[in-house]
Coordinates of C-alpha atoms and ligand atoms in Angstrom, one line a residue:
X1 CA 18.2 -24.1 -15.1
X2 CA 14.1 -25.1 -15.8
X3 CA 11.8 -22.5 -15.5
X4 CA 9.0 -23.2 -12.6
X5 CA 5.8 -22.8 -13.6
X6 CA 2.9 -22.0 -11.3
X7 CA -0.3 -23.4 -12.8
X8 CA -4.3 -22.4 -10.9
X9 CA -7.0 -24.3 -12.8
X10 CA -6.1 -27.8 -13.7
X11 CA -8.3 -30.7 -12.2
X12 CA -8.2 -33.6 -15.2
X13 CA -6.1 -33.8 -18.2
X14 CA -8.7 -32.5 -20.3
X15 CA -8.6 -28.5 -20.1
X16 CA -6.4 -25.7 -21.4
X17 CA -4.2 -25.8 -18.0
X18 CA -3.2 -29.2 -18.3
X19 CA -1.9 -28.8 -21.7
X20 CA -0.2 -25.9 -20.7
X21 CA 1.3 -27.2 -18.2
X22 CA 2.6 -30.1 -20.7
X23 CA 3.7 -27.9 -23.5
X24 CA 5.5 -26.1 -20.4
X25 CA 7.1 -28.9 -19.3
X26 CA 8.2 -30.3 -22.7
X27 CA 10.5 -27.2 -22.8
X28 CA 11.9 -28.1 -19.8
X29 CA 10.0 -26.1 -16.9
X30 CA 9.1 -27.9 -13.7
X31 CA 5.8 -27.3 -12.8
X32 CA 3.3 -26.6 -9.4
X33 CA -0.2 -26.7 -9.7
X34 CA -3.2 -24.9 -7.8
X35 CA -6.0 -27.4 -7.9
X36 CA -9.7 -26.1 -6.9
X37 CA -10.1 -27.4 -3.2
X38 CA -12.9 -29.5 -4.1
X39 CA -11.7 -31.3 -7.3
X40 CA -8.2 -32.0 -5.3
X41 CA -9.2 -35.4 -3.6
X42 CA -10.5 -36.8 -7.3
X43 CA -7.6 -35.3 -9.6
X44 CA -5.2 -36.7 -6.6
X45 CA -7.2 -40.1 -6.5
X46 CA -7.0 -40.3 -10.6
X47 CA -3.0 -39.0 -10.7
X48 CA -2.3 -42.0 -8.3
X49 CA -4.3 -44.7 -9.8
X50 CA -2.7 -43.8 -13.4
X51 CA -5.6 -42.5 -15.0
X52 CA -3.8 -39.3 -16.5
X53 CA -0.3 -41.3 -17.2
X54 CA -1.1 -41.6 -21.4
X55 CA -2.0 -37.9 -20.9
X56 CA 1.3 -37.2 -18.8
X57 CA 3.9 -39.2 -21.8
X58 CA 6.4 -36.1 -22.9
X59 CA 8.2 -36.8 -26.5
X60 CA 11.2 -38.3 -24.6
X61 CA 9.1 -41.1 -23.2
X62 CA 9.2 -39.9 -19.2
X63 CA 6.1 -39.0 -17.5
X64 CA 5.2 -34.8 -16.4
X65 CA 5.7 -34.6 -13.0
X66 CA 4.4 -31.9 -10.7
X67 CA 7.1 -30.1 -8.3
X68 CA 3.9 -29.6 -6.0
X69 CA 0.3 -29.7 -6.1
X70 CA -1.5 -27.1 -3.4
X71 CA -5.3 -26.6 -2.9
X72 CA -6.4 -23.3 -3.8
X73 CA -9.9 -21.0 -4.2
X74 CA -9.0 -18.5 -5.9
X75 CA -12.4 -16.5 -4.8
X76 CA -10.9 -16.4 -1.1
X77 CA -7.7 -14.2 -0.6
X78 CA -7.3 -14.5 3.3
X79 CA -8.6 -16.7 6.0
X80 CA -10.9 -13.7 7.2
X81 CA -12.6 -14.3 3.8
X82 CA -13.9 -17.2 4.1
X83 CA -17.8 -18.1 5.7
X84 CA -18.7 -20.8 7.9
X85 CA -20.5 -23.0 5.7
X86 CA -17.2 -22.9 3.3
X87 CA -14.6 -23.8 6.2
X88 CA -17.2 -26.3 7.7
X89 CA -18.0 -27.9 3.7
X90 CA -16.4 -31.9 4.0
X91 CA -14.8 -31.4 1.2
X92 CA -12.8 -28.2 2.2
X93 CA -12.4 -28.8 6.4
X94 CA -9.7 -31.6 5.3
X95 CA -7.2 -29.3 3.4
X96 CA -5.4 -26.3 4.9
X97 CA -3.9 -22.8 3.7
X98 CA -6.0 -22.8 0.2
X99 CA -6.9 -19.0 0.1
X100 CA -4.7 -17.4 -2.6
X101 CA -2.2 -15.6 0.6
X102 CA -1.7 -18.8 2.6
X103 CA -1.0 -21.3 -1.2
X104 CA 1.2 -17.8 -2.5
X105 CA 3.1 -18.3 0.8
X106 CA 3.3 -22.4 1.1
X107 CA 4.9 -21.9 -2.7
X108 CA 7.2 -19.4 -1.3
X109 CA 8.5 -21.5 1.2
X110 CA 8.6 -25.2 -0.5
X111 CA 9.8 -23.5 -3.9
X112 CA 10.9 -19.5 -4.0
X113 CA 10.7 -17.8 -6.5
X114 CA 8.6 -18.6 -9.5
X115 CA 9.4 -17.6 -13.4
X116 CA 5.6 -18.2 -15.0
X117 CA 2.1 -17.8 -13.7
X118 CA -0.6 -19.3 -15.3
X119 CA -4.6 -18.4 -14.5
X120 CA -6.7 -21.0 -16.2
X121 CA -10.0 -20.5 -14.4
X122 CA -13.3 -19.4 -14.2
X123 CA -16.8 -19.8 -13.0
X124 CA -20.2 -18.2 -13.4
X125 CA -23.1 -20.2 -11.2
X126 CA -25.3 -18.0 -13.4
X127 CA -23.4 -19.0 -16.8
X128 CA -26.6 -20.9 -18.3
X129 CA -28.8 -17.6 -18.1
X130 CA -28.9 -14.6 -20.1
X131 CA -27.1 -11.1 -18.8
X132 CA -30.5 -9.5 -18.8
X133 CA -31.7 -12.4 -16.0
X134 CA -28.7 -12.8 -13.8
X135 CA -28.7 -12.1 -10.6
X136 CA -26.3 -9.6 -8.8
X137 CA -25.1 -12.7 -6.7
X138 CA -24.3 -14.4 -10.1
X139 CA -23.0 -11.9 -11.8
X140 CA -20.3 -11.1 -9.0
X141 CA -19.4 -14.3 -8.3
X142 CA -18.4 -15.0 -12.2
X143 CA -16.6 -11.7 -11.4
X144 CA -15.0 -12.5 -8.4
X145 CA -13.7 -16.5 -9.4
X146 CA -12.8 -15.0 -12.9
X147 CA -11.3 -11.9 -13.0
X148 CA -10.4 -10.6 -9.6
X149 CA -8.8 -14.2 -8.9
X150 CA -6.5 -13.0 -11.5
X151 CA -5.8 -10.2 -10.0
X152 CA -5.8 -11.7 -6.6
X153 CA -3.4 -14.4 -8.3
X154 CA -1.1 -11.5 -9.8
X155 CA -0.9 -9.4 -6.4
X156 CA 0.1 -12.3 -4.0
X157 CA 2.6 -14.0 -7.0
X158 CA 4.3 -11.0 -8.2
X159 CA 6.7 -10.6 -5.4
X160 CA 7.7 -14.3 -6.0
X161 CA 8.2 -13.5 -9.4
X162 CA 11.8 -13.8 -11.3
X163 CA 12.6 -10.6 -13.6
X164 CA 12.0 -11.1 -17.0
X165 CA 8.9 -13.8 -15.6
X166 CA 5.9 -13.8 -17.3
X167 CA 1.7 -14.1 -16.7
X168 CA -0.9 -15.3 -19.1
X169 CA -4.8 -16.2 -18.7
X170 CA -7.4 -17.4 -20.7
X171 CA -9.8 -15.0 -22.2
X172 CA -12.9 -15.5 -24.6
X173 CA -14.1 -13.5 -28.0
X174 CA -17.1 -13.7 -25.2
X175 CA -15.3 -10.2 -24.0
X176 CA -15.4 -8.4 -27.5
X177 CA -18.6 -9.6 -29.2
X178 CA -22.1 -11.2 -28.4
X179 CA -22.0 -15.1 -28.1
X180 CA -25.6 -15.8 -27.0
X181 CA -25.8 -18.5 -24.4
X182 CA -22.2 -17.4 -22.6
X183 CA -24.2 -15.4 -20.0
X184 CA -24.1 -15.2 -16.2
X185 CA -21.9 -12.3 -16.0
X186 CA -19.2 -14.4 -17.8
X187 CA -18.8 -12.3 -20.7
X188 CA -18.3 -9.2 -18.6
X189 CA -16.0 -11.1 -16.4
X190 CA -13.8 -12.0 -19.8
X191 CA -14.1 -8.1 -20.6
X192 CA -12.8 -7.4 -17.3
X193 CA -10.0 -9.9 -17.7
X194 CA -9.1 -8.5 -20.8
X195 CA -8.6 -4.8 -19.3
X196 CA -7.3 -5.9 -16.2
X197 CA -4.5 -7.5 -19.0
X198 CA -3.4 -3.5 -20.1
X199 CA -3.2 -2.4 -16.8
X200 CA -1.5 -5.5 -15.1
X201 CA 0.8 -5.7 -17.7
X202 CA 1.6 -1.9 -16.8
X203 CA 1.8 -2.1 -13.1
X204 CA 3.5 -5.7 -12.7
X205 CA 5.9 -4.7 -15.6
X206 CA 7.4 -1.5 -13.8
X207 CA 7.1 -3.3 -10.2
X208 CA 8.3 -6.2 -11.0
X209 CA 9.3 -6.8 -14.9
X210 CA 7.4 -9.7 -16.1
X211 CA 4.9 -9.5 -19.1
X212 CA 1.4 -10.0 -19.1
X213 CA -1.2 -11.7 -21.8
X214 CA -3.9 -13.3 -22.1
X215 CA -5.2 -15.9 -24.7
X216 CA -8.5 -15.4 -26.5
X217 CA -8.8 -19.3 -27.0
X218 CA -11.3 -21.0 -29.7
X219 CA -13.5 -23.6 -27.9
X220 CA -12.5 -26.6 -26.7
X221 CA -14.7 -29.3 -24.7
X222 CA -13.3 -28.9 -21.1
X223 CA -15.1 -29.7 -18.2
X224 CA -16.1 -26.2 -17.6
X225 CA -17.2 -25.6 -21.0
X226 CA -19.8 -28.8 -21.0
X227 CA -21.0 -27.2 -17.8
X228 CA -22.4 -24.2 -20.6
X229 CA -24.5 -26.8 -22.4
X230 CA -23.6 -25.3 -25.8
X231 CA -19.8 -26.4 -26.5
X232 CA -20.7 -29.2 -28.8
X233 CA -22.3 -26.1 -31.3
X234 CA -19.5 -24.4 -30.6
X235 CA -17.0 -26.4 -31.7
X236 CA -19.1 -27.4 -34.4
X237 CA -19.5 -23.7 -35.3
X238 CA -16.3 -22.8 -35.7
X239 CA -15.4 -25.9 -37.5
X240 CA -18.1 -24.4 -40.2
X241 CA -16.7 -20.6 -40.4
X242 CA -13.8 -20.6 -39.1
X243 CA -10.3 -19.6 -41.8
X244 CA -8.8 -23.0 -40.7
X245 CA -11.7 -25.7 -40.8
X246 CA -10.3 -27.8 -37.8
X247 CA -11.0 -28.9 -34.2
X248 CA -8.7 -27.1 -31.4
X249 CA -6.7 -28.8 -29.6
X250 CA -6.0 -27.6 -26.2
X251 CA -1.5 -28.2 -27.4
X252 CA -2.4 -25.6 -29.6
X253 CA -3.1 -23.2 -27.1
X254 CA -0.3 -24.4 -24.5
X255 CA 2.0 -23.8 -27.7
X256 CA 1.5 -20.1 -27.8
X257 CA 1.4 -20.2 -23.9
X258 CA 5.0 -21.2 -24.2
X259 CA 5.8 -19.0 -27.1
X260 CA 4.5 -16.2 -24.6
X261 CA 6.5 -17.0 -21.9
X262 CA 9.5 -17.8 -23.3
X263 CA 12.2 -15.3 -24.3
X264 CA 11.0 -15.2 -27.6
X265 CA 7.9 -13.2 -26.7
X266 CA 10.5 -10.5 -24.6
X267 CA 8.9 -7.5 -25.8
X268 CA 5.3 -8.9 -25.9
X269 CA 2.9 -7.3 -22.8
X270 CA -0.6 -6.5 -22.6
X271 CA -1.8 -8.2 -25.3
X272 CA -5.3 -10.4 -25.8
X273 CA -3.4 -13.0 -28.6
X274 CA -6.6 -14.9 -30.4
X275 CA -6.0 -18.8 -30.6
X276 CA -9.0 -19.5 -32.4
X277 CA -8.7 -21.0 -35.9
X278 CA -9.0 -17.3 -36.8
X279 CA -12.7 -17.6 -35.9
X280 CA -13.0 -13.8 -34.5
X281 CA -11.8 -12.4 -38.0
X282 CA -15.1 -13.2 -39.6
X283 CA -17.4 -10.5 -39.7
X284 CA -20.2 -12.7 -41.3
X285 CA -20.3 -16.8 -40.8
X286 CA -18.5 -18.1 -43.8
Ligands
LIG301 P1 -11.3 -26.5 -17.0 O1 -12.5 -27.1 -16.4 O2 -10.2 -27.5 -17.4 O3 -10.6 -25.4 -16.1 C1 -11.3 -24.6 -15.3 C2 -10.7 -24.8 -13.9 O4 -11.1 -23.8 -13.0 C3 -11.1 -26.1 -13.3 O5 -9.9 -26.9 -13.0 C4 -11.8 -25.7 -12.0 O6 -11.5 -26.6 -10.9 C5 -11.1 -24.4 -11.7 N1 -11.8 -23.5 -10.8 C6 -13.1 -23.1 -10.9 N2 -13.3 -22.2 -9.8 C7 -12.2 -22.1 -9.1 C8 -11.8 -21.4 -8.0 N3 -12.7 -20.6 -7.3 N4 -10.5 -21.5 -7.5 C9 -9.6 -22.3 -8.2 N5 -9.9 -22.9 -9.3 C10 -11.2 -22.9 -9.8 O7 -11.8 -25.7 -18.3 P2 -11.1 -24.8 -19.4 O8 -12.1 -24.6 -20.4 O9 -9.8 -25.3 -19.8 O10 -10.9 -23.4 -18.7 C11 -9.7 -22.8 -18.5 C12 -9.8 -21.3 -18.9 O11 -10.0 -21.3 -20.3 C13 -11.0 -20.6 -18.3 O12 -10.5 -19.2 -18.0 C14 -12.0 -20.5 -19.4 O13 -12.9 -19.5 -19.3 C15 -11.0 -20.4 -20.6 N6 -11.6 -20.6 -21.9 C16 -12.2 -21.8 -22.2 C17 -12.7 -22.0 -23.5 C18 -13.4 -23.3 -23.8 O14 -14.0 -23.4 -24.9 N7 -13.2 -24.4 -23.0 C19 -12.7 -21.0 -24.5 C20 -12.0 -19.8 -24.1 C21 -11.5 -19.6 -22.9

């Protein structure tokens, strides 16, 4: 039987979940995605009008097709969470049971259990400014949407987990060394990521045997990462000093997410696996 495939953080064809969820689905696992509550109406609106179909073609010519697509903030885990002006917002007051509990449950009930998790998510309101200026508010928030949501993600998922299931995210060399300009708390939030990776992988793996990684990905012009300002250099960086002088493509990233959660990678847990062009080798730009 396919594998299913929970996805959180896809809301247009152009980031690493969407590819994942493609390289996924070429090897034959049915996929769910968790779309941010307030990108839903427009990724719904572009699905239906066609907009992502060349992006959807899989190498036997039919289209990826999503099992289920729920609303989801990952920075609320319960109802109680949640503040007025967020329940009252337009763009949330239309869609129901989007805290991580209620969409862990909906998948529950419309799917069981699940065999792979994906988190492919993260904000930092505070991103643009340097550590030394962001505020506590900013620096928790980049906490809370990217690494407690993973957590949050892990704790509500694992009991719908299969044995032998496993969990990835996506990390950034951002964690291990200084990349001016990724501030906002978002390079501590990748460091806690990265951690939270040992010790999930620990915990989740004697409570309820699946495996746990994350990918340290190169950079790659999402949407979220033209909301830094400084992706374009990035890319253009790496292109410069990087052991294999080419751009990243987002496939190559959803190809080691595969790899990882396929029975090939059975004995592979905890682990921050660099899908970079080799970038974070160099000690000195080459
Ligand atoms: P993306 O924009 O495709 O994905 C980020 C997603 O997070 C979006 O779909 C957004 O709607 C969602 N999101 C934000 N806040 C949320 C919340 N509270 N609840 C639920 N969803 C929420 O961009 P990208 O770059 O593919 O990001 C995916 C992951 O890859 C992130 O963890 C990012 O930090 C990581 N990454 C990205 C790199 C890059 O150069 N683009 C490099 C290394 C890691």
């Amino acid at each position: 039987r396919g594998k299913k495939a929970f996805i959180a953080g896809v809301a247009d064809d152009q980031g690493f979940g969407w590819a994942i969820a493609k390289c996924l689905a070429e090897a034959g696992a049915e996929i769910s995605l968790g779309v941010w509550v307030p990108a839903l109406n427009i990724f719904e609106t572009s699905f239906r009008r066609g907009k992502f179909d060349e992006s959807r073609r899989l190498s036997n010519g039919s289209l990826m097709e999503f099992a289920h697509i729920y609303p989801m903030d990952a920075v609320f885990d319960t109802m109680d969470d949640v503040p007025a002006d967020v329940k009252d917002n337009k763009r949330y007051a239309g869609n129901e049971g989007w805290t991580v509990s209620e969409c862990a449950a909906k998948v529950a009930k419309d799917w069981g259990k699940i065999d792979i998790l994906v988190h492919s998510l993260a904000n930092g309101p505070e991103v643009q400014k340097p550590l030394l200026e962001t505020s506590r508010r900013g620096y928790l928030a980049a906490m809370s949407a990217s690494s407690y949501s993973f957590v949050s993600l892990l704790q509500r998922f694992g009991p719908l987990m299969n044995e032998g299931g496993a969990v990835i995210s996506l990390t950034y060399v951002a964690a291990d060394r200084v990349i001016p300009g990724y501030g906002g708390g978002m390079s501590s939030a990748k460091a806690a990521l990265e951690s939270d990776t040992k010790v999930l992988a620990y915990e989740a793996g004697r409570k309820y045997s699946v495996r746990v990684n994350t990918i340290s990905a190169g950079p790659l012009g999402s949407r979220a990462a033209k909301a830094i300002g400084f992706i374009d250099d990035m890319i253009r960086y790496s292109y410069e000093n990087a052991p294999i002088q080419k751009e990243l493509a987002a496939t190559e990233v959803g190809a080691v997410a595969t790899f990882l959660c396929s029975p090939l990678a059975s004995a592979v847990t905890g682990q921050t696996v660099y899908v970079d062009n080799g970038l974070s080798i160099m000690g000195l730009a080459g």
